[in-house]
C-alpha positions as semicolon CSV with decimal commas, in nm:
position;residue;x (nm);y (nm);z (nm)
1;Y;0,152;-1,997;-0,379
2;M;-0,005;-1,775;-0,106
3;G;0,088;-2,043;0,132
4;A;0,476;-1,966;0,079
5;Y;0,428;-1,647;0,260
6;N;0,361;-1,855;0,614
7;E;0,743;-1,957;0,570
8;L;0,863;-1,571;0,558
9;D;0,937;-1,377;0,868
10;L;0,925;-1,026;0,712
11;T;0,940;-0,878;0,368
12;L;1,133;-0,601;0,239
13;D;0,949;-0,399;0,003
14;C;1,165;-0,364;-0,318
15;W;1,335;-0,020;-0,438
16;P;1,332;0,200;-0,607
17;Y;1,016;0,086;-0,765
18;A;0,794;-0,044;-0,474
19;G;0,579;-0,339;-0,488
20;T;0,193;-0,344;-0,525
21;A;0,042;-0,694;-0,578
22;T;0,299;-0,876;-0,395
23;S;0,333;-0,645;-0,114
24;C;-0,058;-0,659;-0,064
25;E;-0,032;-1,026;-0,067
26;A;0,239;-1,048;0,185
27;L;0,039;-0,791;0,403
28;Y;-0,290;-0,998;0,363
29;M;-0,117;-1,297;0,480
30;G;0,022;-1,129;0,786
31;V;0,363;-1,073;0,683
32;P;0,547;-0,755;0,807
33;M;0,690;-0,530;0,566
34;V;0,960;-0,313;0,609
35;V;0,943;-0,009;0,338
36;L;1,175;0,295;0,229
37;R;1,000;0,628;0,177
38;G;1,110;0,772;-0,148
39;Q;1,041;1,095;-0,343
40;H;0,802;0,959;-0,619
41;H;0,454;0,777;-0,593
42;C;0,623;0,452;-0,742
43;Q;0,858;0,458;-0,447
44;N;0,586;0,484;-0,167
45;V;0,324;0,245;-0,251
46;G;0,445;0,042;0,030
47;V;0,445;0,337;0,260
48;S;0,098;0,396;0,186
49;L;0,008;0,059;0,223
50;V;0,151;-0,014;0,577
51;S;0,040;0,342;0,689
52;V;-0,325;0,257;0,591
53;L;-0,283;-0,052;0,803
54;G;-0,164;0,167;1,134
55;F;0,209;0,043;1,120
56;P;0,409;0,355;1,053
57;E;0,694;0,231;1,269
58;L;0,773;-0,010;0,961
59;I;0,852;0,303;0,747
60;A;1,228;0,414;0,702
61;D;1,304;0,765;0,598
62;T;1,675;0,672;0,496
63;E;1,874;0,341;0,377
64;D;2,000;0,308;0,736
65;Q;1,684;0,317;0,910
66;Y;1,549;0,062;0,655
67;V;1,825;-0,195;0,726
68;D;1,805;-0,103;1,116
69;I;1,421;-0,145;1,138
70;A;1,460;-0,483;0,945
71;V;1,760;-0,630;1,154
72;K;1,564;-0,546;1,480
73;L;1,247;-0,687;1,347
74;A;1,412;-1,019;1,228
75;T;1,584;-1,079;1,568
76;D;1,291;-1,009;1,786
77;P;1,013;-1,320;1,751
78;A;0,787;-1,179;1,991
79;R;0,745;-0,874;1,775
80;L;0,712;-1,077;1,462
81;K;0,442;-1,279;1,613
82;S;0,287;-0,959;1,744
83;Y;0,284;-0,844;1,385
84;R;0,158;-1,151;1,248
85;D;-0,121;-1,148;1,471
86;A;-0,204;-0,793;1,381
87;I;-0,159;-0,739;1,009
88;R;-0,414;-0,973;0,838
89;P;-0,693;-0,834;1,065
90;A;-0,595;-0,469;0,996
91;M;-0,576;-0,565;0,626
92;L;-0,931;-0,718;0,618
93;K;-1,055;-0,423;0,825
94;S;-0,915;-0,172;0,606
95;A;-1,031;0,024;0,295
96;L;-0,782;-0,216;0,093
97;C;-1,038;-0,486;0,116
98;D;-1,383;-0,275;0,120
99;G;-1,487;-0,384;-0,247
100;A;-1,829;-0,276;-0,163
101;S;-1,726;0,100;-0,059
102;Y;-1,454;0,090;-0,342
103;T;-1,738;0,025;-0,583
104;K;-1,965;0,283;-0,456
105;G;-1,691;0,534;-0,478
106;V;-1,598;0,441;-0,844
107;E;-1,961;0,460;-0,924
108;K;-2,003;0,804;-0,784
109;H;-1,724;0,913;-0,982
110;L;-1,831;0,771;-1,298
111;R;-2,181;0,961;-1,250
112;D;-2,015;1,269;-1,192
113;I;-1,812;1,246;-1,497
114;W;-2,105;1,164;-1,681
115;Q;-2,316;1,469;-1,546
116;R;-1,986;1,677;-1,629
117;H;-2,019;1,558;-1,974
118;C;-2,396;1,608;-2,003
119;T;-2,374;1,966;-1,879
120;S;-2,059;2,039;-2,099
121;D;-1,902;2,117;-1,775
122;T;-1,573;1,943;-1,910
123;P;-1,216;2,075;-1,900
124;N;-1,067;2,194;-2,220
125;N;-0,827;1,922;-2,331
126;S;-0,756;2,115;-2,665
127;L;-0,378;2,154;-2,731
128;T;-0,289;2,495;-2,868
129;T;0,008;2,579;-3,085
130;A;0,223;2,899;-3,031
């Protein structure tokens, strides 16, 4: 199914709940994604993805900007090709595809949690009643 992304000119991040796996797949396949910034995390996954890849111009702050960015991009074949040529290499070089560094980070946090547990330096999670 990944080959289907080769048939797309661009993708529009869904709203109000942004895509995650499908957004990563589209970007991995080099498809530019237009995103609309929101007020909550679930609305900004796409914003994070295109930002880390270095394409903030694909981020809209209003619905009108979202449409404008998409229309201008869809009608500019040279720009679409430029994104196609740039997005996948950016994705592959990004932290999103650096499994080794990600794993080292998770391991570090797990060690930190274990060390805090061993020294009883843990947050108080008890609930108090009034």
